[in-house]
mmCIF file of C-alpha atoms in Angstrom:
data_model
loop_
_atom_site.group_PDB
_atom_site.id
_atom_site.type_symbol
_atom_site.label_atom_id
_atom_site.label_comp_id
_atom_site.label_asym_id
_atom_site.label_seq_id
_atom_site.Cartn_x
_atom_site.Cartn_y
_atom_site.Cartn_z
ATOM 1 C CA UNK A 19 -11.627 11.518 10.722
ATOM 2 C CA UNK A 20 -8.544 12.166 12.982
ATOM 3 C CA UNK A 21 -6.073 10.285 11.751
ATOM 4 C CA UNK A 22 -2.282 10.235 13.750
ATOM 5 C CA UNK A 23 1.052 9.359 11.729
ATOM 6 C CA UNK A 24 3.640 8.097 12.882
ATOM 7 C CA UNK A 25 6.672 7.758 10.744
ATOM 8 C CA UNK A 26 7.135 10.920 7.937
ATOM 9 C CA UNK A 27 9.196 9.462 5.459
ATOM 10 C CA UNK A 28 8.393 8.870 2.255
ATOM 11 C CA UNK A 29 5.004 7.315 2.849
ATOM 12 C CA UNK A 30 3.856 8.774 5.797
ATOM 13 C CA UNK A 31 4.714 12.102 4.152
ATOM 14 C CA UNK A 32 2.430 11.774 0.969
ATOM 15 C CA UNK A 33 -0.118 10.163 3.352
ATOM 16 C CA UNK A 34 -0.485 13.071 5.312
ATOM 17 C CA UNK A 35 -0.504 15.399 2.019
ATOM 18 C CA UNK A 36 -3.370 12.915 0.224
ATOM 19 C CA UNK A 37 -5.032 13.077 3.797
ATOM 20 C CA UNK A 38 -4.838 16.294 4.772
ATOM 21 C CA UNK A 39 -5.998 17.451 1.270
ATOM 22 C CA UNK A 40 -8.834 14.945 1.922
ATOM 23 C CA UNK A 41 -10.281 17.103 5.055
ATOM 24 C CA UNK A 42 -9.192 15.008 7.646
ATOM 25 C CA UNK A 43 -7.667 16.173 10.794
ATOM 26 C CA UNK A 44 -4.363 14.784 10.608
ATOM 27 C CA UNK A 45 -1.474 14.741 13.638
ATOM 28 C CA UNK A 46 2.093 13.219 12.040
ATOM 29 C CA UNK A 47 4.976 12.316 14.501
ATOM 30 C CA UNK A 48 8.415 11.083 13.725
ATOM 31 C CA UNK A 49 11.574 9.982 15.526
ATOM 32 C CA UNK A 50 13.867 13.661 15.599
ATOM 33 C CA UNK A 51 11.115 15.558 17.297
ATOM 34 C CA UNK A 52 7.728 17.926 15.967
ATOM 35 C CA UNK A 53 9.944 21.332 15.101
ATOM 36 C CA UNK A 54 11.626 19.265 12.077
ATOM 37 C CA UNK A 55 8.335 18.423 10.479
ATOM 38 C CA UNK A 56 7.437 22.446 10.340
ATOM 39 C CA UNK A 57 7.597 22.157 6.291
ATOM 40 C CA UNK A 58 5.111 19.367 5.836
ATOM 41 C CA UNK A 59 2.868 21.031 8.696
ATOM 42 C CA UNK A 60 3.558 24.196 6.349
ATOM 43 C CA UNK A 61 2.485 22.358 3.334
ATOM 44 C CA UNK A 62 -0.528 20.795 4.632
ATOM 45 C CA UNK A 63 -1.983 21.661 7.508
ATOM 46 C CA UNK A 64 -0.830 18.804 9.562
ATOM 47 C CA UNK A 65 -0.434 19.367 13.394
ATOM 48 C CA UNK A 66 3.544 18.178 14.103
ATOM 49 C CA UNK A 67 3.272 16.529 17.879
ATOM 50 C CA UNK A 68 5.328 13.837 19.479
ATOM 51 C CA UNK A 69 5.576 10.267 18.999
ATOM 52 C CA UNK A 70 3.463 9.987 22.701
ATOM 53 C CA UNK A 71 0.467 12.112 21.419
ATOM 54 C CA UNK A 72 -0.073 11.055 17.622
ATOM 55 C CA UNK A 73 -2.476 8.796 18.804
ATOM 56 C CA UNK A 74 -4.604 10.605 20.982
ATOM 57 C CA UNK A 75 -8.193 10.917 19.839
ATOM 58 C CA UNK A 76 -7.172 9.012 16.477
ATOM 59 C CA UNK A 77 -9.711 6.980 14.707
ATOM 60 C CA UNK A 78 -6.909 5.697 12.451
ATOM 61 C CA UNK A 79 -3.076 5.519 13.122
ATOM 62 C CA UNK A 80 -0.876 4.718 10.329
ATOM 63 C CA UNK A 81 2.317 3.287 11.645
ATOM 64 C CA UNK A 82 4.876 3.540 8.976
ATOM 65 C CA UNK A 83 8.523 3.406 10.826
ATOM 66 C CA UNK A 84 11.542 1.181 9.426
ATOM 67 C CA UNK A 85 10.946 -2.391 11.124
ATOM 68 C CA UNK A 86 14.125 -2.287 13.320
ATOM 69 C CA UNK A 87 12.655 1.147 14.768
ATOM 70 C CA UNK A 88 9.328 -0.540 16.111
ATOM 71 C CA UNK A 89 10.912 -1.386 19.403
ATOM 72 C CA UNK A 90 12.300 1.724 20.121
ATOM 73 C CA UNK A 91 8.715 2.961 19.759
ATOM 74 C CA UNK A 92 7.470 4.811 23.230
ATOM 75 C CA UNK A 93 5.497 2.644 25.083
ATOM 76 C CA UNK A 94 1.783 3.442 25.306
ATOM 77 C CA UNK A 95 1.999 4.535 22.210
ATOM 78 C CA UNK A 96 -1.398 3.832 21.317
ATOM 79 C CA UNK A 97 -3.084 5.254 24.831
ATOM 80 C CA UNK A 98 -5.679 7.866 24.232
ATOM 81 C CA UNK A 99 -7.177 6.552 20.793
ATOM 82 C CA UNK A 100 -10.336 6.520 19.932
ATOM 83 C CA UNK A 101 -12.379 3.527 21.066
ATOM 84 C CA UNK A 102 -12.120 0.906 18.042
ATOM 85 C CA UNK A 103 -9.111 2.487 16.617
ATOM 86 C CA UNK A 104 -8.006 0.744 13.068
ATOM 87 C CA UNK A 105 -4.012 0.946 13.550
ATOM 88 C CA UNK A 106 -2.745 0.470 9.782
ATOM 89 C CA UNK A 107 1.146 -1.164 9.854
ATOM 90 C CA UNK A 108 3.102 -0.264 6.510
ATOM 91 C CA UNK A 109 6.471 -1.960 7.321
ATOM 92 C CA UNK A 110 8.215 -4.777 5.435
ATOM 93 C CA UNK A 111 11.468 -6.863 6.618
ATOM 94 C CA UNK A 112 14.675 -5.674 5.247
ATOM 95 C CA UNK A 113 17.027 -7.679 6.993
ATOM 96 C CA UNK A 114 20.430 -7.444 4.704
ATOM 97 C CA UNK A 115 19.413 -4.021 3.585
ATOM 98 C CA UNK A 116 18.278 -2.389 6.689
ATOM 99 C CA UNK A 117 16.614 -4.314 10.110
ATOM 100 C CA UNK A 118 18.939 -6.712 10.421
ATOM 101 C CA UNK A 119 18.024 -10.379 11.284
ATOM 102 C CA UNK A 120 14.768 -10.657 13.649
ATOM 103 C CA UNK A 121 14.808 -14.024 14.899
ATOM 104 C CA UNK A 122 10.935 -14.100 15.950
ATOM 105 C CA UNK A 123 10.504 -13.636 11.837
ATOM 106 C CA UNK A 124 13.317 -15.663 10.412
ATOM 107 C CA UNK A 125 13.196 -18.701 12.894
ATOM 108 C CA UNK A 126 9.455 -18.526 14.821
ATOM 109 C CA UNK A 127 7.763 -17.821 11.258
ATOM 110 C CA UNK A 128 5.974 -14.681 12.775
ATOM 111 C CA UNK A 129 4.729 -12.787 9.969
ATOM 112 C CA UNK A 130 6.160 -8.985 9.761
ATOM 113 C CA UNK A 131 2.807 -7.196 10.867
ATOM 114 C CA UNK A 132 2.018 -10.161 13.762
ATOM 115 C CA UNK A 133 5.882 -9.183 15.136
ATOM 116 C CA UNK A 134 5.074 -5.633 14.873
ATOM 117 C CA UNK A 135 1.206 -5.980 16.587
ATOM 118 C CA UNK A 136 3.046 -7.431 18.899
ATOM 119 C CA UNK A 137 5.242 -5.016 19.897
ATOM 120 C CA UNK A 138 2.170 -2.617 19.779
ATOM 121 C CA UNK A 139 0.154 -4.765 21.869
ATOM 122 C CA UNK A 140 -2.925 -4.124 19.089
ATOM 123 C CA UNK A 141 -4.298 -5.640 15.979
ATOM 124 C CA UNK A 142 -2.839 -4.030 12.959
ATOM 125 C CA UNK A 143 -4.044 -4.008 9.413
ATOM 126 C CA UNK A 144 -1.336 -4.319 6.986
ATOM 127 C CA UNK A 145 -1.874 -1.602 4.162
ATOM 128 C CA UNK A 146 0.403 0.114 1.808
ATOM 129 C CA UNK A 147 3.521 -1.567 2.520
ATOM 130 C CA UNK A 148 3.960 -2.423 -1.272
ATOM 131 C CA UNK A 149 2.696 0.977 -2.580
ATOM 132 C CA UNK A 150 5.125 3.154 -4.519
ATOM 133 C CA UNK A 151 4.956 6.214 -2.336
ATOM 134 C CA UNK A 152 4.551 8.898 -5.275
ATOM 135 C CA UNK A 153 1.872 6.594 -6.386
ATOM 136 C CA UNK A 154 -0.039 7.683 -3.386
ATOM 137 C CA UNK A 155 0.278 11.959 -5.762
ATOM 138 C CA UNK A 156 -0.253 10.328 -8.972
ATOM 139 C CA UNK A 157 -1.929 7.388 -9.597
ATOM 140 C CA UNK A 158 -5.388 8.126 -7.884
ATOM 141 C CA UNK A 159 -8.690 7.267 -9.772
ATOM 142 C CA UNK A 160 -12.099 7.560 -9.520
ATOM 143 C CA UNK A 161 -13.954 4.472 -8.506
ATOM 144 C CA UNK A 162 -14.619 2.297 -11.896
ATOM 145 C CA UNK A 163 -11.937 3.843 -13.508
ATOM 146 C CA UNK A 164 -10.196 1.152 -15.989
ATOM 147 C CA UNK A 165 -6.375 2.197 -14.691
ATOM 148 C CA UNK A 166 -7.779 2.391 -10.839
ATOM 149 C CA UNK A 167 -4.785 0.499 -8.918
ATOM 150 C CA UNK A 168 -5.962 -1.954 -6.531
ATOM 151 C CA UNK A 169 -4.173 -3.039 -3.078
ATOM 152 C CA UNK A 170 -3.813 -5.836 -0.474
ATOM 153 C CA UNK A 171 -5.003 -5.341 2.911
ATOM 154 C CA UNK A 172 -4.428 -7.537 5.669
ATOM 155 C CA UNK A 173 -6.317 -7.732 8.979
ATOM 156 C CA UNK A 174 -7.749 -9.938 11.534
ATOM 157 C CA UNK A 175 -10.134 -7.385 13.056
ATOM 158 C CA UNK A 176 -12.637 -7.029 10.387
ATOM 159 C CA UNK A 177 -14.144 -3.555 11.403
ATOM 160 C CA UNK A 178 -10.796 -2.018 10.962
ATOM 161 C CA UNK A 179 -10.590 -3.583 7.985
ATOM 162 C CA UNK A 180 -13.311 -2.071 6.623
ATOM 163 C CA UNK A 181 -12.265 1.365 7.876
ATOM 164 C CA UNK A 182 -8.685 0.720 6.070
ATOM 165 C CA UNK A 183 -10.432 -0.650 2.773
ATOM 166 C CA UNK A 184 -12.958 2.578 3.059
ATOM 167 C CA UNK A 185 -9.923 4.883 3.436
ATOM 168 C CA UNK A 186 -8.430 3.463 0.882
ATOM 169 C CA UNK A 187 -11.384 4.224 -1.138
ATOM 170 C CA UNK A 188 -11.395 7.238 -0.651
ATOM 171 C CA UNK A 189 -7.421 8.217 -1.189
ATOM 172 C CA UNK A 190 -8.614 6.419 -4.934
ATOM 173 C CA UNK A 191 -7.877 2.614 -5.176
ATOM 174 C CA UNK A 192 -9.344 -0.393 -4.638
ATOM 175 C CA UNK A 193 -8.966 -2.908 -2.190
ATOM 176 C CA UNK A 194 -8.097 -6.374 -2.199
ATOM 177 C CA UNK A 195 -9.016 -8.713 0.923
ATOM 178 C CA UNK A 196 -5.625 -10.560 1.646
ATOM 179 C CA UNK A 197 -6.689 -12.654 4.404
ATOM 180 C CA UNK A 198 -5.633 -12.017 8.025
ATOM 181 C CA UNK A 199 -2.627 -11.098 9.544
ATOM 182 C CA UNK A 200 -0.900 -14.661 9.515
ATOM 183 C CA UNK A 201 -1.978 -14.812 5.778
ATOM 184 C CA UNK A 202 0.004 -11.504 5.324
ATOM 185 C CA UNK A 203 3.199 -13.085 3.881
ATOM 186 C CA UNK A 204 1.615 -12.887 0.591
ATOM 187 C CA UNK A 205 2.059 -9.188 0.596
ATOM 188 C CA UNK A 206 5.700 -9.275 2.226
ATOM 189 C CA UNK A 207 8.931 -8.380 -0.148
ATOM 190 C CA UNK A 208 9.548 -10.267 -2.746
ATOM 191 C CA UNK A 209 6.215 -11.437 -3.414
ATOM 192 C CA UNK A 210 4.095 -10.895 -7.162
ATOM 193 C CA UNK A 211 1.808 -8.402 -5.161
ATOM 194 C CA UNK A 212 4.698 -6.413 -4.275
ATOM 195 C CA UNK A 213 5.127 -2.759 -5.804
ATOM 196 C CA UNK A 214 2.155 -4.145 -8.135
ATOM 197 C CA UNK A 215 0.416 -1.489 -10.001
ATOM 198 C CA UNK A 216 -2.467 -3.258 -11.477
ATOM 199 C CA UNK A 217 -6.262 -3.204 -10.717
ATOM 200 C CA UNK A 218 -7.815 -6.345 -8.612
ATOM 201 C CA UNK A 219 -7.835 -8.786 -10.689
ATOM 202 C CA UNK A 220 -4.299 -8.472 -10.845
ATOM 203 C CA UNK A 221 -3.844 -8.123 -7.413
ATOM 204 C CA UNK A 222 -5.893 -10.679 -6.507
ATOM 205 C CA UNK A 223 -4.076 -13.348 -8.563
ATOM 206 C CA UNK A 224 -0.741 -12.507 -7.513
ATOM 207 C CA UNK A 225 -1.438 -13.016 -4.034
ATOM 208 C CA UNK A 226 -2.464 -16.389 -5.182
ATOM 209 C CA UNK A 227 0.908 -16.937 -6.724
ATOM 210 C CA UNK A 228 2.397 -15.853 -3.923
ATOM 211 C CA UNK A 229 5.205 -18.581 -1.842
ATOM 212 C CA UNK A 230 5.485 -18.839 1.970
ATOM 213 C CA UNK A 231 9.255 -19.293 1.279
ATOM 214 C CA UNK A 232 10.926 -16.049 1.702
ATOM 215 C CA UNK A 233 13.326 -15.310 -1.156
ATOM 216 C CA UNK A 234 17.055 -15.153 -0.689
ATOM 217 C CA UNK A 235 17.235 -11.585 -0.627
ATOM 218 C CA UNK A 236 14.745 -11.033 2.030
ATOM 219 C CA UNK A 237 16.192 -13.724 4.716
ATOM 220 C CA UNK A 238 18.560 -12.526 7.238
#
């Protein structure tokens, strides 16, 4: 598939090397411009482009930018995609540690990925926001494997969906069906599910154990 990037930190960087290893054609952006991303292009064969063209032609764009960065985004950002584009958000809510307070989180009850689809003006599927990123190298496993890590993805449009959970698939875990995006908080910080590392049934009953009420650490 061609997939675009956008974000190259630390889990938009192994993405692109899991992806790019995979065979897909993969485009990664970030915020400081294509010509510092000429080592990860390097390593893996990614194409480096602006933030404006990551999308263009993608069947999947993983969004994975620090929460307080998705309005800065370029507008449009999303123009030229492929028709039926899944658009994967990664991003959690950091307020005392990073975003700051977002008052259409903390007081409207939006959930992370509905603030950030909105700002995108698309569905998203939340995926990988409570993934360890060097889990993405080292904990792969072959479908039926005992250790295989399973995790939460969150969606209203149920085609992407099933092109994240498929992707997923392939990069070597399973998938857990969190609900849609308004059911997300159940894979927001400071939830069971969060940095996880256990197969689905594990997964799946965290998310059951999981509180609306945002902890004390996670409020701004």
């Amino acid at each position: 598939m061609k997939i675009g990037i956008i974000g190259a930190g630390n889990i938009g960087g192994n993405l692109t090397r899991r992806l790019t290893a995979l065979g897909h054609d993969v485009s990664v952006a970030n915020s400081r411009g294509p010509e510092t991303l000429a080592a990860l292009a390097e390593e893996t064969g990614a194409t480096p482009v602006p933030a404006t063209e990551a999308a263009k032609g993608a069947q999947v764009v993983i969004v994975t930018v620090p929460l307080k960065a998705v309005p800065d985004l370029p507008s449009g950002l999303l123009d030229g995609a492929a028709e039926g584009v899944a658009v994967i958000d990664t991003g959690n809510y950091y307020p005392q540690q990073r975003d700051g307070r977002i008052a259409a989180i903390e007081d409207d009850g939006l959930t992370e990925s509905r603030w950030t689809e909105r700002h995108l003006g698309h569905p998203v599927v939340k995926a990988f926001n409570g993934t360890y990123a060097q889990d993405l190298l080292d904990r792969p496993r072959p479908a039926g494997d005992p250790e295989r890590m399973a995790l939460p993805v969150a969606g209203d449009d149920e085609a992407a969906k099933r092109i994240v959970r498929d992707l997923i698939d392939e990069l070597g875990f399973d998938t857990v069906d969190a609900g849609g995006i308004d059911d997300s908080w159940h894979q927001q910080p400071g939830t069971p599910v969060y940095g996880l590392q256990e197969g689905v049934e594990g997964v799946t009953r965290a998310l059951a154990q999981a509180s609306p009420q945002r902890p004390a650490d996670f409020r701004g």
